[in-house]
Amino acid sequence: MKPGYSLMRHYLQFKDFRAEEYAYLFERARVIKQRFKNYEKYQPLTDRTLAMIFEKASTRTRVSFEAGMYQMGGSVVHLTTGDSQLGRSEPIEDSARVISRMVDLVMIRTFEQSKIERFAAHSRVPVINGLTNEFHPCQILADLLTYLEHRAPVNASGYDLNCLEGKVVAWVGDGNNMANTWLQAAEILGFTVHVSTPSGYEVDPAVAGVRDTGCYKVFKNPLDACRGAHLVTTDVWTSMGYEAENAERLKAFADWCVDAEMMAVAQPDALFMHCLPAHRGEEVTAEVIDGPQSVVWDEAENRMHVQKALMEYLLLGRIG
Ligand code: CP
Ligand code: NVA
């Protein structure tokens, strides 16, 4: 972190930041994105290094963090379980102590949330959650930035986050890391998630870390969850790490495919999002994901812009 800036923060779950910090971050993301689109050089992280630790596969998370760090003047080190001592049972605490003496920032994609928390507890530098079994906060950052870009007025201090209040996000599918993170975002930013999952795959407020009132409502029928929604979103039926359950999930989730009928009962201008990778014909039809209400490519691109704002914030604090 820059000299004189001593407040070390981690970003391990969405509720690690307050609403007012999100307002700042989305505005920084907007400015950073605009500059990048104008080919204006912005390299506040020259000589800084990001270590990226992947214990699960990735396309977007790797490319967005790596490209984003280079664009800001820094470098990255890419580690996987298979090509590091992490896969040969070096304790996570020791890995954290060593890696964090050599780099300025760490991004981790792993299995249990407890693992990233143990790493962070022994790290000298900020740690970012690049997806765990329980949460995917960087993805929801990108999803919200995308929603704001498409739907929010920009006032003198940036996007007006008040526009999120009272909005409805329909979550159709697995009660997984994405669903949990949507719930945390709803609790902090004042919207409601309508959750519909097959039985046995419900969200658990204790795991999501939210009070089980107010920020979400549960619907048996996914069509009812979508009714009146401003945003309809879903995710793969089988998340990474749960592949052994694939066959039973294919059967259980058959009615939780976002299709034109679900989009038709949502608001007429409802957006569709998916964190990707997508399986057309499973959790979403090709007609919806490739249709006019889908903003999935903006959503994927925004991972990079919002994570640049996040890295800047964790390393340099507020700019200006
Ligand atoms: N959405 C997302 O995190 O994609 P990757 O798994 O490709 O990183
Ligand atoms: N829920 C999915 C998200 C992938 C980006 C998974 O954890 O595999």
Short mmCIF file of N, CA and C in Angstrom, two decimals, residues 39-158:
data_model
loop_
_atom_site.label_atom_id
_atom_site.label_comp_id
_atom_site.label_asym_id
_atom_site.label_seq_id
_atom_site.Cartn_x
_atom_site.Cartn_y
_atom_site.Cartn_z
N TYR A 39 -8.31 5.70 -24.51
CA TYR A 39 -6.88 5.44 -24.66
C TYR A 39 -6.01 6.39 -23.82
N GLU A 40 -6.56 6.82 -22.66
CA GLU A 40 -5.76 7.67 -21.76
C GLU A 40 -4.99 6.75 -20.82
N LYS A 41 -3.68 6.93 -20.75
CA LYS A 41 -2.86 6.10 -19.88
C LYS A 41 -3.16 6.44 -18.41
N TYR A 42 -3.34 5.41 -17.60
CA TYR A 42 -3.55 5.63 -16.17
C TYR A 42 -2.85 4.49 -15.43
N GLN A 43 -1.67 4.80 -14.87
CA GLN A 43 -0.85 3.73 -14.29
C GLN A 43 -0.45 4.04 -12.84
N PRO A 44 -1.44 4.05 -11.94
CA PRO A 44 -1.13 4.35 -10.54
C PRO A 44 -0.48 3.18 -9.81
N LEU A 45 -0.43 1.99 -10.43
CA LEU A 45 0.10 0.82 -9.72
C LEU A 45 1.43 0.33 -10.30
N THR A 46 2.19 1.26 -10.88
CA THR A 46 3.52 0.92 -11.39
C THR A 46 4.36 0.29 -10.27
N ASP A 47 5.04 -0.80 -10.60
CA ASP A 47 5.89 -1.54 -9.65
C ASP A 47 5.11 -2.36 -8.62
N ARG A 48 3.81 -2.34 -8.68
CA ARG A 48 3.03 -3.16 -7.74
C ARG A 48 2.74 -4.51 -8.40
N THR A 49 2.63 -5.55 -7.56
CA THR A 49 2.41 -6.90 -8.08
C THR A 49 1.17 -7.53 -7.46
N LEU A 50 0.38 -8.14 -8.29
CA LEU A 50 -0.80 -8.91 -7.85
C LEU A 50 -0.49 -10.39 -8.01
N ALA A 51 -0.63 -11.17 -6.93
CA ALA A 51 -0.55 -12.63 -7.05
C ALA A 51 -1.97 -13.15 -7.23
N MET A 52 -2.15 -14.00 -8.24
CA MET A 52 -3.48 -14.60 -8.48
C MET A 52 -3.35 -16.10 -8.23
N ILE A 53 -4.11 -16.60 -7.28
CA ILE A 53 -4.05 -18.02 -6.92
C ILE A 53 -5.34 -18.68 -7.37
N PHE A 54 -5.23 -19.62 -8.27
CA PHE A 54 -6.42 -20.32 -8.79
C PHE A 54 -6.40 -21.78 -8.38
N GLU A 55 -7.37 -22.16 -7.53
CA GLU A 55 -7.55 -23.58 -7.21
C GLU A 55 -8.72 -24.16 -8.00
N LYS A 56 -9.37 -23.30 -8.82
CA LYS A 56 -10.43 -23.74 -9.74
C LYS A 56 -10.18 -23.04 -11.07
N ALA A 57 -10.82 -23.54 -12.12
CA ALA A 57 -10.63 -22.98 -13.46
C ALA A 57 -11.19 -21.56 -13.56
N SER A 58 -10.73 -20.82 -14.57
CA SER A 58 -11.24 -19.47 -14.80
C SER A 58 -10.87 -18.97 -16.19
N THR A 59 -11.75 -18.22 -16.80
CA THR A 59 -11.43 -17.43 -17.99
C THR A 59 -11.53 -15.95 -17.64
N ARG A 60 -12.73 -15.49 -17.28
CA ARG A 60 -12.98 -14.07 -17.02
C ARG A 60 -12.17 -13.52 -15.85
N THR A 61 -12.14 -14.26 -14.76
CA THR A 61 -11.47 -13.72 -13.57
C THR A 61 -9.98 -13.54 -13.84
N ARG A 62 -9.40 -14.53 -14.50
CA ARG A 62 -7.97 -14.41 -14.79
C ARG A 62 -7.69 -13.26 -15.76
N VAL A 63 -8.42 -13.24 -16.86
CA VAL A 63 -8.13 -12.22 -17.88
C VAL A 63 -8.41 -10.82 -17.35
N SER A 64 -9.51 -10.68 -16.61
CA SER A 64 -9.88 -9.34 -16.14
C SER A 64 -8.88 -8.80 -15.11
N PHE A 65 -8.46 -9.64 -14.17
CA PHE A 65 -7.48 -9.17 -13.18
C PHE A 65 -6.12 -8.95 -13.83
N GLU A 66 -5.74 -9.86 -14.72
CA GLU A 66 -4.40 -9.77 -15.32
C GLU A 66 -4.32 -8.54 -16.24
N ALA A 67 -5.28 -8.42 -17.14
CA ALA A 67 -5.27 -7.27 -18.06
C ALA A 67 -5.40 -5.97 -17.27
N GLY A 68 -6.28 -5.97 -16.26
CA GLY A 68 -6.50 -4.76 -15.47
C GLY A 68 -5.24 -4.31 -14.75
N MET A 69 -4.53 -5.28 -14.17
CA MET A 69 -3.30 -4.92 -13.44
C MET A 69 -2.25 -4.38 -14.40
N TYR A 70 -2.07 -5.00 -15.55
CA TYR A 70 -1.09 -4.49 -16.52
C TYR A 70 -1.47 -3.09 -16.98
N GLN A 71 -2.75 -2.88 -17.24
CA GLN A 71 -3.19 -1.55 -17.69
C GLN A 71 -2.87 -0.47 -16.65
N MET A 72 -2.91 -0.85 -15.38
CA MET A 72 -2.63 0.13 -14.33
C MET A 72 -1.14 0.22 -14.00
N GLY A 73 -0.32 -0.44 -14.81
CA GLY A 73 1.13 -0.30 -14.67
C GLY A 73 1.79 -1.37 -13.83
N GLY A 74 1.01 -2.30 -13.27
CA GLY A 74 1.55 -3.33 -12.40
C GLY A 74 1.83 -4.63 -13.12
N SER A 75 2.16 -5.65 -12.33
CA SER A 75 2.46 -6.99 -12.87
C SER A 75 1.63 -8.02 -12.12
N VAL A 76 1.58 -9.23 -12.68
CA VAL A 76 0.87 -10.31 -12.00
C VAL A 76 1.73 -11.56 -11.93
N VAL A 77 1.48 -12.35 -10.89
CA VAL A 77 2.05 -13.69 -10.77
C VAL A 77 0.87 -14.64 -10.70
N HIS A 78 0.89 -15.67 -11.55
CA HIS A 78 -0.24 -16.60 -11.63
C HIS A 78 0.16 -17.94 -11.02
N LEU A 79 -0.58 -18.36 -10.01
CA LEU A 79 -0.28 -19.63 -9.33
C LEU A 79 -1.51 -20.54 -9.39
N THR A 80 -1.28 -21.83 -9.56
CA THR A 80 -2.39 -22.78 -9.44
C THR A 80 -2.01 -23.84 -8.41
N THR A 81 -2.99 -24.61 -8.00
CA THR A 81 -2.73 -25.67 -7.03
C THR A 81 -1.68 -26.63 -7.60
N GLY A 82 -1.83 -26.95 -8.89
CA GLY A 82 -0.99 -27.97 -9.50
C GLY A 82 0.45 -27.54 -9.68
N ASP A 83 0.71 -26.24 -9.86
CA ASP A 83 2.09 -25.83 -10.15
C ASP A 83 2.72 -25.07 -8.99
N SER A 84 2.15 -25.21 -7.80
CA SER A 84 2.76 -24.54 -6.62
C SER A 84 2.73 -25.52 -5.45
N GLN A 85 3.30 -25.11 -4.35
CA GLN A 85 3.33 -25.98 -3.16
C GLN A 85 1.96 -26.05 -2.48
N LEU A 86 1.02 -25.22 -2.93
CA LEU A 86 -0.34 -25.29 -2.39
C LEU A 86 -0.93 -26.68 -2.61
N GLY A 87 -0.58 -27.29 -3.74
CA GLY A 87 -1.09 -28.62 -4.05
C GLY A 87 -0.30 -29.73 -3.37
N ARG A 88 0.76 -29.37 -2.65
CA ARG A 88 1.57 -30.38 -1.96
C ARG A 88 1.54 -30.14 -0.46
N SER A 89 0.38 -29.69 -0.03
CA SER A 89 -0.01 -29.48 1.37
C SER A 89 0.84 -28.53 2.20
N GLU A 90 1.44 -27.53 1.57
CA GLU A 90 2.00 -26.45 2.39
C GLU A 90 0.83 -25.73 3.06
N PRO A 91 0.90 -25.49 4.36
CA PRO A 91 -0.25 -24.86 5.03
C PRO A 91 -0.59 -23.52 4.40
N ILE A 92 -1.88 -23.23 4.33
CA ILE A 92 -2.34 -21.99 3.70
C ILE A 92 -1.79 -20.78 4.47
N GLU A 93 -1.64 -20.93 5.78
CA GLU A 93 -1.11 -19.83 6.60
C GLU A 93 0.33 -19.51 6.20
N ASP A 94 1.13 -20.55 5.96
CA ASP A 94 2.53 -20.33 5.56
C ASP A 94 2.58 -19.72 4.16
N SER A 95 1.73 -20.20 3.27
CA SER A 95 1.68 -19.65 1.91
C SER A 95 1.35 -18.16 1.99
N ALA A 96 0.41 -17.81 2.85
CA ALA A 96 0.01 -16.40 2.99
C ALA A 96 1.17 -15.55 3.50
N ARG A 97 1.87 -16.06 4.51
CA ARG A 97 2.99 -15.30 5.09
C ARG A 97 4.05 -15.04 4.03
N VAL A 98 4.35 -16.05 3.22
CA VAL A 98 5.43 -15.93 2.23
C VAL A 98 5.00 -15.06 1.05
N ILE A 99 3.88 -15.41 0.45
CA ILE A 99 3.45 -14.69 -0.78
C ILE A 99 3.25 -13.21 -0.46
N SER A 100 2.68 -12.93 0.71
CA SER A 100 2.35 -11.53 1.00
C SER A 100 3.57 -10.70 1.38
N ARG A 101 4.74 -11.32 1.51
CA ARG A 101 5.97 -10.54 1.70
C ARG A 101 6.56 -10.10 0.36
N MET A 102 6.04 -10.70 -0.73
CA MET A 102 6.65 -10.44 -2.03
C MET A 102 5.75 -9.68 -2.99
N VAL A 103 4.47 -9.65 -2.72
CA VAL A 103 3.54 -8.96 -3.62
C VAL A 103 2.73 -7.93 -2.83
N ASP A 104 1.97 -7.13 -3.53
CA ASP A 104 1.22 -6.04 -2.89
C ASP A 104 -0.25 -6.36 -2.68
N LEU A 105 -0.71 -7.39 -3.40
CA LEU A 105 -2.14 -7.68 -3.43
C LEU A 105 -2.28 -9.15 -3.84
N VAL A 106 -3.29 -9.82 -3.28
CA VAL A 106 -3.50 -11.23 -3.61
C VAL A 106 -4.97 -11.44 -3.99
N MET A 107 -5.20 -12.16 -5.08
CA MET A 107 -6.55 -12.58 -5.46
C MET A 107 -6.58 -14.10 -5.38
N ILE A 108 -7.59 -14.64 -4.73
CA ILE A 108 -7.67 -16.11 -4.59
C ILE A 108 -9.03 -16.62 -5.07
N ARG A 109 -8.99 -17.69 -5.87
CA ARG A 109 -10.19 -18.47 -6.20
C ARG A 109 -9.98 -19.84 -5.60
N THR A 110 -10.86 -20.22 -4.68
CA THR A 110 -10.66 -21.49 -3.99
C THR A 110 -12.00 -22.14 -3.63
N PHE A 111 -11.96 -23.11 -2.76
CA PHE A 111 -13.15 -23.87 -2.38
C PHE A 111 -13.82 -23.21 -1.17
N GLU A 112 -13.50 -23.65 0.02
CA GLU A 112 -14.22 -23.12 1.20
C GLU A 112 -13.84 -21.67 1.49
N GLN A 113 -14.83 -20.88 1.90
CA GLN A 113 -14.60 -19.50 2.31
C GLN A 113 -13.60 -19.47 3.47
N SER A 114 -13.65 -20.50 4.32
CA SER A 114 -12.74 -20.51 5.48
C SER A 114 -11.27 -20.49 5.04
N LYS A 115 -11.02 -21.02 3.85
CA LYS A 115 -9.63 -21.08 3.37
C LYS A 115 -9.12 -19.68 3.05
N ILE A 116 -9.93 -18.89 2.38
CA ILE A 116 -9.51 -17.53 2.03
C ILE A 116 -9.43 -16.68 3.30
N GLU A 117 -10.30 -16.97 4.25
CA GLU A 117 -10.24 -16.22 5.51
C GLU A 117 -8.96 -16.53 6.28
N ARG A 118 -8.55 -17.80 6.23
CA ARG A 118 -7.28 -18.17 6.90
C ARG A 118 -6.10 -17.50 6.20
N PHE A 119 -6.16 -17.48 4.87
CA PHE A 119 -5.08 -16.82 4.12
C PHE A 119 -5.03 -15.34 4.51
N ALA A 120 -6.18 -14.70 4.51
CA ALA A 120 -6.23 -13.26 4.80
C ALA A 120 -5.73 -12.96 6.21
N ALA A 121 -6.05 -13.85 7.14
CA ALA A 121 -5.65 -13.62 8.53
C ALA A 121 -4.13 -13.62 8.68
N HIS A 122 -3.43 -14.23 7.74
CA HIS A 122 -1.97 -14.30 7.83
C HIS A 122 -1.27 -13.51 6.73
N SER A 123 -2.02 -12.68 6.04
CA SER A 123 -1.46 -11.91 4.92
C SER A 123 -1.11 -10.50 5.37
N ARG A 124 0.01 -10.00 4.86
CA ARG A 124 0.40 -8.61 5.13
C ARG A 124 -0.23 -7.65 4.13
N VAL A 125 -0.85 -8.20 3.09
CA VAL A 125 -1.40 -7.34 2.03
C VAL A 125 -2.88 -7.69 1.81
N PRO A 126 -3.62 -6.77 1.17
CA PRO A 126 -5.05 -7.04 0.95
C PRO A 126 -5.29 -8.30 0.10
N VAL A 127 -6.36 -9.01 0.46
CA VAL A 127 -6.74 -10.24 -0.24
C VAL A 127 -8.14 -10.04 -0.84
N ILE A 128 -8.29 -10.46 -2.09
CA ILE A 128 -9.56 -10.33 -2.81
C ILE A 128 -10.12 -11.73 -3.09
N ASN A 129 -11.41 -11.89 -2.86
CA ASN A 129 -12.09 -13.16 -3.17
C ASN A 129 -12.42 -13.21 -4.67
N GLY A 130 -11.77 -14.12 -5.39
CA GLY A 130 -12.04 -14.31 -6.81
C GLY A 130 -13.01 -15.45 -7.06
N LEU A 131 -13.72 -15.87 -6.06
CA LEU A 131 -14.77 -16.91 -6.03
C LEU A 131 -14.40 -17.99 -5.02
N THR A 132 -15.37 -18.27 -4.16
CA THR A 132 -15.29 -19.42 -3.25
C THR A 132 -16.60 -20.20 -3.40
N ASN A 133 -16.70 -21.33 -2.72
CA ASN A 133 -17.96 -22.08 -2.76
C ASN A 133 -19.12 -21.21 -2.29
N GLU A 134 -18.83 -20.28 -1.39
CA GLU A 134 -19.91 -19.50 -0.76
C GLU A 134 -20.20 -18.16 -1.43
N PHE A 135 -19.17 -17.51 -2.00
CA PHE A 135 -19.35 -16.13 -2.48
C PHE A 135 -18.59 -15.85 -3.78
N HIS A 136 -19.08 -14.83 -4.51
CA HIS A 136 -18.36 -14.35 -5.71
C HIS A 136 -18.56 -12.82 -5.78
N PRO A 137 -17.96 -12.09 -4.84
CA PRO A 137 -18.27 -10.65 -4.74
C PRO A 137 -17.82 -9.83 -5.94
N CYS A 138 -16.70 -10.19 -6.59
CA CYS A 138 -16.25 -9.40 -7.75
C CYS A 138 -17.26 -9.48 -8.89
N GLN A 139 -17.94 -10.63 -8.99
CA GLN A 139 -18.93 -10.76 -10.06
C GLN A 139 -20.14 -9.86 -9.79
N ILE A 140 -20.57 -9.80 -8.54
CA ILE A 140 -21.73 -8.95 -8.23
C ILE A 140 -21.37 -7.48 -8.37
N LEU A 141 -20.11 -7.13 -8.09
CA LEU A 141 -19.65 -5.76 -8.37
C LEU A 141 -19.88 -5.43 -9.84
N ALA A 142 -19.45 -6.36 -10.72
CA ALA A 142 -19.59 -6.14 -12.16
C ALA A 142 -21.06 -6.11 -12.57
N ASP A 143 -21.86 -6.96 -11.97
CA ASP A 143 -23.29 -7.03 -12.31
C ASP A 143 -23.98 -5.71 -11.94
N LEU A 144 -23.65 -5.21 -10.77
CA LEU A 144 -24.28 -3.95 -10.34
C LEU A 144 -23.79 -2.78 -11.17
N LEU A 145 -22.51 -2.76 -11.51
CA LEU A 145 -22.02 -1.69 -12.39
C LEU A 145 -22.77 -1.73 -13.72
N THR A 146 -22.99 -2.93 -14.22
CA THR A 146 -23.68 -3.09 -15.50
C THR A 146 -25.13 -2.60 -15.38
N TYR A 147 -25.78 -2.97 -14.28
CA TYR A 147 -27.15 -2.50 -14.09
C TYR A 147 -27.18 -0.97 -14.04
N LEU A 148 -26.26 -0.39 -13.29
CA LEU A 148 -26.22 1.08 -13.15
C LEU A 148 -25.97 1.74 -14.51
N GLU A 149 -25.04 1.19 -15.27
CA GLU A 149 -24.75 1.75 -16.60
C GLU A 149 -26.00 1.79 -17.47
N HIS A 150 -26.79 0.73 -17.37
CA HIS A 150 -27.96 0.64 -18.23
C HIS A 150 -29.17 1.39 -17.68
N ARG A 151 -29.23 1.55 -16.36
CA ARG A 151 -30.49 2.02 -15.78
C ARG A 151 -30.39 3.22 -14.84
N ALA A 152 -29.17 3.62 -14.41
CA ALA A 152 -29.11 4.65 -13.36
C ALA A 152 -28.77 6.01 -13.93
N PRO A 153 -29.40 7.05 -13.39
CA PRO A 153 -28.96 8.39 -13.75
C PRO A 153 -27.58 8.68 -13.14
N VAL A 154 -26.78 9.49 -13.84
CA VAL A 154 -25.49 9.91 -13.28
C VAL A 154 -25.66 11.34 -12.80
N ASN A 155 -25.43 11.55 -11.50
CA ASN A 155 -25.50 12.92 -10.99
C ASN A 155 -24.09 13.43 -10.68
N ALA A 156 -23.98 14.56 -10.00
CA ALA A 156 -22.67 15.20 -9.80
C ALA A 156 -21.68 14.28 -9.11
N SER A 157 -22.16 13.41 -8.20
CA SER A 157 -21.20 12.54 -7.51
C SER A 157 -21.18 11.13 -8.08
N GLY A 158 -21.77 10.92 -9.23
CA GLY A 158 -21.69 9.60 -9.87
C GLY A 158 -23.05 8.95 -10.00
#
